[in-house]
mmCIF file of C-alpha atoms and ligand atoms in Angstrom:
data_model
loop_
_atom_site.group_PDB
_atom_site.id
_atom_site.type_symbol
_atom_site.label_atom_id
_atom_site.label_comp_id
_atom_site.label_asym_id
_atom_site.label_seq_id
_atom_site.Cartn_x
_atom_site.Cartn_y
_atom_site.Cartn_z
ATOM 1 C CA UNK A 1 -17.755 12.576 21.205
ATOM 2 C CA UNK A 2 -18.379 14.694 18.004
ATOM 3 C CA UNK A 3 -18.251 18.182 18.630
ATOM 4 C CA UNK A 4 -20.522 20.840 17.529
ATOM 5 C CA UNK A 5 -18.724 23.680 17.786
ATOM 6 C CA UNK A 6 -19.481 24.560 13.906
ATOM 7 C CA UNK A 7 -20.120 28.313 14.005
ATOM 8 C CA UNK A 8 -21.906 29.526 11.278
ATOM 9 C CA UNK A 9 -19.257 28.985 8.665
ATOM 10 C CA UNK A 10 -20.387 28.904 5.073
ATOM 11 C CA UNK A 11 -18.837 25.492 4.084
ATOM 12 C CA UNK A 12 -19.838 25.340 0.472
ATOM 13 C CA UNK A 13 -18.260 28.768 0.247
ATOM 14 C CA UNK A 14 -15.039 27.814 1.158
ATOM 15 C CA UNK A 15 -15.174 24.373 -0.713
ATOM 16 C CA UNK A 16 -15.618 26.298 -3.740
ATOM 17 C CA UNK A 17 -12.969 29.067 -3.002
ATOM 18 C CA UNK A 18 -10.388 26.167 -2.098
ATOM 19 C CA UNK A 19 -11.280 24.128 -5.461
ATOM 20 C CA UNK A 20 -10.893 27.945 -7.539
ATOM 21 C CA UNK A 21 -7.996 28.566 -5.985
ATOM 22 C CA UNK A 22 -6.347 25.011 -6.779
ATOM 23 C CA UNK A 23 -7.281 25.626 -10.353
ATOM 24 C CA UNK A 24 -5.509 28.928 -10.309
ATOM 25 C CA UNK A 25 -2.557 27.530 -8.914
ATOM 26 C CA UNK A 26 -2.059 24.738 -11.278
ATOM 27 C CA UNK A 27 -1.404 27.221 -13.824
ATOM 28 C CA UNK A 28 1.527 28.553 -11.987
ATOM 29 C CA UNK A 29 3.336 25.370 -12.212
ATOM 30 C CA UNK A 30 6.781 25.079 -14.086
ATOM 31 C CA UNK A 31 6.818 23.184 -17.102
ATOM 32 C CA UNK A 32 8.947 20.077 -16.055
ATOM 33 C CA UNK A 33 6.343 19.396 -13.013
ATOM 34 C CA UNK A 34 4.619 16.606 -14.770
ATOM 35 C CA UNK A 35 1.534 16.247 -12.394
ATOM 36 C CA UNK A 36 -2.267 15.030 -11.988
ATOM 37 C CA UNK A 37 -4.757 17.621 -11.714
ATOM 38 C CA UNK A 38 -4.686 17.445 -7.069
ATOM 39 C CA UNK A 39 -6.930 15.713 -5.324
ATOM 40 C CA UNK A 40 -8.762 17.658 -2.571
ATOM 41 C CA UNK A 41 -9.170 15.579 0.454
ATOM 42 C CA UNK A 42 -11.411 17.631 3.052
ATOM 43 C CA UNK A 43 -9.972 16.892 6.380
ATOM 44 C CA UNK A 44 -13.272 16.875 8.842
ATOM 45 C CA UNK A 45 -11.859 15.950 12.141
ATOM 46 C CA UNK A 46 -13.832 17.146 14.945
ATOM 47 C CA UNK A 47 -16.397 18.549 12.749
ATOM 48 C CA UNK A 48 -20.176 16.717 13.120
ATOM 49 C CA UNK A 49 -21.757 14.467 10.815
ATOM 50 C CA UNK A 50 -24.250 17.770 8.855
ATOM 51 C CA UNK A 51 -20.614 19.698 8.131
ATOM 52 C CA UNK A 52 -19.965 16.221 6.366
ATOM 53 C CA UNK A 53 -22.941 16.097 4.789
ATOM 54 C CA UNK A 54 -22.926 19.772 3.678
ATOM 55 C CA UNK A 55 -19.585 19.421 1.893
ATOM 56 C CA UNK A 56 -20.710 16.436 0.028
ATOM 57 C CA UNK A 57 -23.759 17.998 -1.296
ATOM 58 C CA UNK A 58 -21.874 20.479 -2.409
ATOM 59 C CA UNK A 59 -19.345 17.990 -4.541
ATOM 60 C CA UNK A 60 -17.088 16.760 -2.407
ATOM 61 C CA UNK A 61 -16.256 13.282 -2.316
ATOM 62 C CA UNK A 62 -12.728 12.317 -0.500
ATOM 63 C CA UNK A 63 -12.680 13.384 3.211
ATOM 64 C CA UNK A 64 -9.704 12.793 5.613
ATOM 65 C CA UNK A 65 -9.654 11.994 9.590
ATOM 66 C CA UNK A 66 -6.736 11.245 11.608
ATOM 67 C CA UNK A 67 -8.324 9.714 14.855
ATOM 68 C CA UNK A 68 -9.677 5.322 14.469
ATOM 69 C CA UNK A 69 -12.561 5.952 16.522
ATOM 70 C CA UNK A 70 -13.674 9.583 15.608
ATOM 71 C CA UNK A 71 -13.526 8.072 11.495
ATOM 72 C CA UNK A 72 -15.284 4.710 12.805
ATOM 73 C CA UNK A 73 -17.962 6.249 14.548
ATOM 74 C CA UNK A 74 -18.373 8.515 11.263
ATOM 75 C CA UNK A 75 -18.527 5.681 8.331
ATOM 76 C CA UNK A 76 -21.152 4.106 10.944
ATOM 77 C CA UNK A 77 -23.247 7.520 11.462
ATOM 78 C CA UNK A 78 -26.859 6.888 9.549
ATOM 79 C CA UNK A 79 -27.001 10.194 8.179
ATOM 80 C CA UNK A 80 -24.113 10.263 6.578
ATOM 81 C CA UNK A 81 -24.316 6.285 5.510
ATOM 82 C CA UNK A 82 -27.748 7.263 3.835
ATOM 83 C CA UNK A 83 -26.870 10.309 2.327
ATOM 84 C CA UNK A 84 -22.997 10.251 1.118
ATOM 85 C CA UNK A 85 -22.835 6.926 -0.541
ATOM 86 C CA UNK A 86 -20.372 8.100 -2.784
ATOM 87 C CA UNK A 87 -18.031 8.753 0.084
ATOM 88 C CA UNK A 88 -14.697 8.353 0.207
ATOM 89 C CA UNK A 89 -12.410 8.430 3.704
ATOM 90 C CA UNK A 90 -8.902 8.567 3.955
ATOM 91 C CA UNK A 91 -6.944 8.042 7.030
ATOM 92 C CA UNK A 92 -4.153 10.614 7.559
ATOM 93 C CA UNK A 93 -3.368 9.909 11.457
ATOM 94 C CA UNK A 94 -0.887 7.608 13.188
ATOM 95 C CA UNK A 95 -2.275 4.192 13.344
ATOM 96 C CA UNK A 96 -1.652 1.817 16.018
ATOM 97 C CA UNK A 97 -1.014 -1.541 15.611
ATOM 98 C CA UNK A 98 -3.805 -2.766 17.997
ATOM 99 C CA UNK A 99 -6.034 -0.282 15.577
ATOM 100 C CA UNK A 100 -5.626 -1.783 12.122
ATOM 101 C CA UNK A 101 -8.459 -4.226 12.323
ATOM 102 C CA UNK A 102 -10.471 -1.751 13.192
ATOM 103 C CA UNK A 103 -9.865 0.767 10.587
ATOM 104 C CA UNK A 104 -9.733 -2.132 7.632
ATOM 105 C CA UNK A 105 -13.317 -3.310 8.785
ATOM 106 C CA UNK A 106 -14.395 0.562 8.162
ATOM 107 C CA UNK A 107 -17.298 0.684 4.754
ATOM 108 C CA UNK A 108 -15.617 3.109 2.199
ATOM 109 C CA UNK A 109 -12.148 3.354 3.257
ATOM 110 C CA UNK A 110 -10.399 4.483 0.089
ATOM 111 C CA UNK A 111 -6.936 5.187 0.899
ATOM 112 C CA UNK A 112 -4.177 4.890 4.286
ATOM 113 C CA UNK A 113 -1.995 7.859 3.994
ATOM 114 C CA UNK A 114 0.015 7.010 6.741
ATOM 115 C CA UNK A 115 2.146 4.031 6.515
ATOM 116 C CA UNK A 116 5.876 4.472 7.599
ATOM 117 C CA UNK A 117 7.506 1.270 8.432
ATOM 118 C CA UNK A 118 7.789 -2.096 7.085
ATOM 119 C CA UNK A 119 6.272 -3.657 10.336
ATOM 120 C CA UNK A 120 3.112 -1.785 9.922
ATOM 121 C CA UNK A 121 2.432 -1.825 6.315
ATOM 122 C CA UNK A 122 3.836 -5.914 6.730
ATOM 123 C CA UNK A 123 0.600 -6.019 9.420
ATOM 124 C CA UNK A 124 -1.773 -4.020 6.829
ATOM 125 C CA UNK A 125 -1.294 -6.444 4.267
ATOM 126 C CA UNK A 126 -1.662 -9.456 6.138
ATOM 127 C CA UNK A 127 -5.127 -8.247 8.124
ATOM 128 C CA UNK A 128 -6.518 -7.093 4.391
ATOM 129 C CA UNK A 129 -5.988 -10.943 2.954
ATOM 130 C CA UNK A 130 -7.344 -12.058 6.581
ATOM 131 C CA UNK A 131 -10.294 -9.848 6.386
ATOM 132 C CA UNK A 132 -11.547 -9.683 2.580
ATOM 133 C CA UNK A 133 -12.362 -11.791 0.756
ATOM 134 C CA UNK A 134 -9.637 -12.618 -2.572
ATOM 135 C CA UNK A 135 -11.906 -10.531 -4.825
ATOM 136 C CA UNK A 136 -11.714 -7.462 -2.773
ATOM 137 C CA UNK A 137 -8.764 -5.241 -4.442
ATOM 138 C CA UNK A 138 -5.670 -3.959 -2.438
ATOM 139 C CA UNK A 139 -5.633 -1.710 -0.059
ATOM 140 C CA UNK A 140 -4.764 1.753 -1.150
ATOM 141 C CA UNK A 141 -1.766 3.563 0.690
ATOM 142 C CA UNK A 142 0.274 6.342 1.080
ATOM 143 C CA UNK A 143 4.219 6.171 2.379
ATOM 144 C CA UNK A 144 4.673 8.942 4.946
ATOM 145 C CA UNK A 145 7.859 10.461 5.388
ATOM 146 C CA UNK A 146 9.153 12.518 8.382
ATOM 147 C CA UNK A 147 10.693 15.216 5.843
ATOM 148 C CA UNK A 148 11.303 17.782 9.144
ATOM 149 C CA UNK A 149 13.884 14.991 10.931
ATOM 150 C CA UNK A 150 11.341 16.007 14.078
ATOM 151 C CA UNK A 151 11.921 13.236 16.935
ATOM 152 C CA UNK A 152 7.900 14.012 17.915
ATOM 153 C CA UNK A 153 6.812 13.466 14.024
ATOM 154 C CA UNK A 154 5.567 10.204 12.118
ATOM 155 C CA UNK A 155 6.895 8.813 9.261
ATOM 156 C CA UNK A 156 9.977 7.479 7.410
ATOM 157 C CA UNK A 157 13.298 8.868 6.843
ATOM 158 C CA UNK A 158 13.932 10.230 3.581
ATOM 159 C CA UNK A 159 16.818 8.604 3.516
ATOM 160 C CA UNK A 160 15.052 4.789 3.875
ATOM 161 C CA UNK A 161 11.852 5.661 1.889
ATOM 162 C CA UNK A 162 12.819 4.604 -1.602
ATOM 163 C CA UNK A 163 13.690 1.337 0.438
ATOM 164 C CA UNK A 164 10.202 0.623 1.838
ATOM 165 C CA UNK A 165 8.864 2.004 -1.513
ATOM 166 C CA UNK A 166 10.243 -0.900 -3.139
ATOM 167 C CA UNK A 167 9.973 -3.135 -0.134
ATOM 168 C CA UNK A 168 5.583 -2.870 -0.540
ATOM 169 C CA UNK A 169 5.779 -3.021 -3.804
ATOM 170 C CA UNK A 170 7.666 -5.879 -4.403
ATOM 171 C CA UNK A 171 6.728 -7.928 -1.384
ATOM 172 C CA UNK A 172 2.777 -7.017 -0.149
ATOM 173 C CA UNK A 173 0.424 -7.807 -2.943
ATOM 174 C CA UNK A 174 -2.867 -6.611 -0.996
ATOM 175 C CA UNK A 175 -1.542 -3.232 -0.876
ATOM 176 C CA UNK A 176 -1.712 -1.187 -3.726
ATOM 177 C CA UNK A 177 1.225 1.613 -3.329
ATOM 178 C CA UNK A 178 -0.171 4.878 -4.391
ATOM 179 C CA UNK A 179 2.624 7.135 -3.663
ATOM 180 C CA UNK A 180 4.243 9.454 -0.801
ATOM 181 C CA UNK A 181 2.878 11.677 1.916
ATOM 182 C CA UNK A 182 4.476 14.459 4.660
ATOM 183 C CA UNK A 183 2.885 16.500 7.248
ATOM 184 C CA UNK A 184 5.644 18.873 7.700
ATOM 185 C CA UNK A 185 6.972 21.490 10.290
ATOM 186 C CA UNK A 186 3.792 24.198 11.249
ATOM 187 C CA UNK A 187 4.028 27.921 11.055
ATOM 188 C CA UNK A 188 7.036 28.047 7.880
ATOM 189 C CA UNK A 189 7.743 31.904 6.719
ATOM 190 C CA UNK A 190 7.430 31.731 3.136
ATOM 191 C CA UNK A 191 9.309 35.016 3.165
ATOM 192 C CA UNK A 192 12.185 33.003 3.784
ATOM 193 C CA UNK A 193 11.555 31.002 0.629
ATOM 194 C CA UNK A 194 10.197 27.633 -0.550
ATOM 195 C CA UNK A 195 9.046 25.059 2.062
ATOM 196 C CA UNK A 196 11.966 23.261 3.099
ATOM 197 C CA UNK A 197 9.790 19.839 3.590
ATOM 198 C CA UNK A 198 7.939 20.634 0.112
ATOM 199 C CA UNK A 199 11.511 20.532 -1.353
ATOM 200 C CA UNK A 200 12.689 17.632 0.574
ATOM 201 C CA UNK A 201 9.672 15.095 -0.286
ATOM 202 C CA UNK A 202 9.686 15.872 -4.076
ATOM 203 C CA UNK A 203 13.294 15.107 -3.790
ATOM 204 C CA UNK A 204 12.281 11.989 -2.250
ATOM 205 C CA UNK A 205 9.673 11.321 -4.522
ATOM 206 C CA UNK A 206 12.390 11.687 -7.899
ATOM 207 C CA UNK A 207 14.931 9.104 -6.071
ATOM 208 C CA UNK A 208 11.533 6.748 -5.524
ATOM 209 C CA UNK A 209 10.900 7.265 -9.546
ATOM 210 C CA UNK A 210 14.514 6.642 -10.142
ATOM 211 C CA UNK A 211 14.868 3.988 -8.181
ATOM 212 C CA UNK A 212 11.929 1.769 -9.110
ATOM 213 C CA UNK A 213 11.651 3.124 -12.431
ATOM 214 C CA UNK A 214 8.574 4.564 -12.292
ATOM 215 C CA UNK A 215 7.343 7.550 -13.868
ATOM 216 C CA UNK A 216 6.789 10.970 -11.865
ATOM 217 C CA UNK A 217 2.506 11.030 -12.721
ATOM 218 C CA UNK A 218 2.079 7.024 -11.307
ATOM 219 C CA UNK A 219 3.634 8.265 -7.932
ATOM 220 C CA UNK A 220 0.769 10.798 -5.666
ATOM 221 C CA UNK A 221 2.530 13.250 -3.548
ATOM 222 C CA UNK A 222 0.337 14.129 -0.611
ATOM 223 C CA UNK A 223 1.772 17.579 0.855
ATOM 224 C CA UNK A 224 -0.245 20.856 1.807
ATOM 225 C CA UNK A 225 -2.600 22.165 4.141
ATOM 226 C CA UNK A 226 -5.575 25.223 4.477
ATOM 227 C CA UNK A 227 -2.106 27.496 5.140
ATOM 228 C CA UNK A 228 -0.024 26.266 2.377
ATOM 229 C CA UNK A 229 -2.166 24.142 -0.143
ATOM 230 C CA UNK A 230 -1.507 26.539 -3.132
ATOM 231 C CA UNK A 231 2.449 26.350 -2.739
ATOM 232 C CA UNK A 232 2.575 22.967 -2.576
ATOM 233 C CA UNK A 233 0.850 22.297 -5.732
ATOM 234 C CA UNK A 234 2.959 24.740 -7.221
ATOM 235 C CA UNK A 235 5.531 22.555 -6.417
ATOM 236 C CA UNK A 236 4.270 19.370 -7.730
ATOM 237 C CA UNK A 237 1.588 18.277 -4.779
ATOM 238 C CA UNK A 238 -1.359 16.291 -6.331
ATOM 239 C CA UNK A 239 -3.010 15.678 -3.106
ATOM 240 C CA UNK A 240 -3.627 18.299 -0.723
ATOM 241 C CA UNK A 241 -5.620 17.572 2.867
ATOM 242 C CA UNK A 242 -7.308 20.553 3.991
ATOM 243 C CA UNK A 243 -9.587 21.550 6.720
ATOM 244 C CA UNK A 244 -10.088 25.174 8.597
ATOM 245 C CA UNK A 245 -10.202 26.363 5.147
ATOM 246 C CA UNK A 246 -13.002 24.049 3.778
ATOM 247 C CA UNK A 247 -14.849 24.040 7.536
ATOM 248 C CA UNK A 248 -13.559 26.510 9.559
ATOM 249 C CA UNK A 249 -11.692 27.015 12.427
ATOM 250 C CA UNK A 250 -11.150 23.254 15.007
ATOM 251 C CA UNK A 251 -11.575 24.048 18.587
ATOM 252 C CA UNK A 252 -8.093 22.560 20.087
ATOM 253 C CA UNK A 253 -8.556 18.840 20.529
ATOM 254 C CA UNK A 254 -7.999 17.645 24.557
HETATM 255 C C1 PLP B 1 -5.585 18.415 10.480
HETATM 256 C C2 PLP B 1 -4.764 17.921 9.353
HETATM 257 C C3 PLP B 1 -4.805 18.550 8.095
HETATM 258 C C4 PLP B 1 -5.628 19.783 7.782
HETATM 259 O O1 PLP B 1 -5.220 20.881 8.506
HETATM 260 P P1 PLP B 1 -5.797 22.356 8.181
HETATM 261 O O2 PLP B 1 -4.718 23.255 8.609
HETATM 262 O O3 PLP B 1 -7.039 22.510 8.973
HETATM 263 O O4 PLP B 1 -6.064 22.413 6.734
HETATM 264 C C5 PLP B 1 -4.039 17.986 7.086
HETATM 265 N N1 PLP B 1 -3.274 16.904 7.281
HETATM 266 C C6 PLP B 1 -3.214 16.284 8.464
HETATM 267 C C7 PLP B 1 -2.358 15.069 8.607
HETATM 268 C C8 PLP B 1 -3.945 16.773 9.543
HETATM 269 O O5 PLP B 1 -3.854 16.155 10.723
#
């Protein structure tokens, strides 16, 4: 099922040119974005097990897949189990309710990026208490919000997010709410001027703080991708998911 369609693409060269070019970036940041130094989460779908392994040699640590089985059969691959033990996955695809077990069974899942409805993150909570035992801590997630409006995209109005924000927090005590995450509309023209979902989720992401009193730094914003990584930290990203740029190009997915 894994592909190897890896042409000779120098991943620890553009690990290290993505990680340079975050630290250049931060220093372009205004003065009243309060935010962590980002997160690089190296998105590997439909790369094989050695481009995994490569990129961990080489420092990485967090790694993102959006497909259950491709990210099961991953976390189970021997290589990869012997050699990455550090690893860290993060699931940034749409999960299916007849999924979650599944995915919460997985060895080093660190973080769902992905949840975008009560009912869901209601069933992620429940399965984590059913499944671990009371010593195991929460379940790390990630809100996603549709910032786009786009019928075809995932993820929580802006409008109801600060709701469901409060909703996990106060009510699901085996999840651990990290903070917000978008996806976006492909292809913007920056010429036009700053992404309009970039705007729209750290708009979101000040009513959350408002709303539940929180401070900007204890709330992750998860935007940005190999085309647009840089502007979104500019903006006040602290996670950013990125994958031609780290392993080059993805044949198409059937
Ligand atoms: C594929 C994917 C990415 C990374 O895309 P690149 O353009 O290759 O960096 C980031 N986030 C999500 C949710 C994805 O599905």
């Amino acid at each position: 099922m894994l592909r190897r369609t890896m042409a000779e693409f120098d991943i620890k060269a553009g690990l290290l040119h993505v990680l340079q070019r975050i630290d250049e970036v931060i220093l372009l940041r205004s003065k009243e974005i309060q935010a962590a130094r980002p997160l690089l989460v190296a998105v590997s779908k439909t790369k094989p097990a050695e481009a995994i392994i490569e990129a961990y040699k080489a420092g990485q640590r967090d790694f993102g897949e959006n497909y259950v089985q491709e990210l099961v059969e991953k976390s189970q691959h021997p290589d990869i189990v012997a050699q990455c033990p550090g690893i860290k996955w993060h699931f940034i695809g749409h999960l299916q309710n007849n999924k979650i077990n599944k995915i919460l069974s997985l060895n080093k899942l660190h973080m769902i990026q992905t949840v975008d409805s009560e009912k869901l993150a209601t069933k992620l909570d429940a399965a984590w208490s059913k499944l671990k035992p009371a010593s195991e801590p929460p379940l790390r997630v990630l809100v996603q919000i549709n910032t786009s409006g786009e019928e075809a995209k995932s993820g929580i109005g802006t409008k109801e997010a600060p709701q469901l924000y409060q909703f996990i927090t106060n009510n699901l005590k085996h999840l651990q709410l990290m903070g917000i995450m978008t996806i976006g509309a492909y292809g913007f023209d920056y010429s036009i001027g700053p992404n309009p979902d970039f705007v729209s989720l750290m708009q979101v992401h000040r009513s959350i703080c408002e709303a539940n009193s929180l401070s900007p730094e204890s709330v992750l914003v998860s935007m940005g991708m190999s085309n647009d990584y840089d502007r979104a930290i500019e903006m006040g990203s602290n996670v950013v998911r990125v994958g031609s740029s780290i392993f080059g190009y993805r044949a198409v997915k059937a």
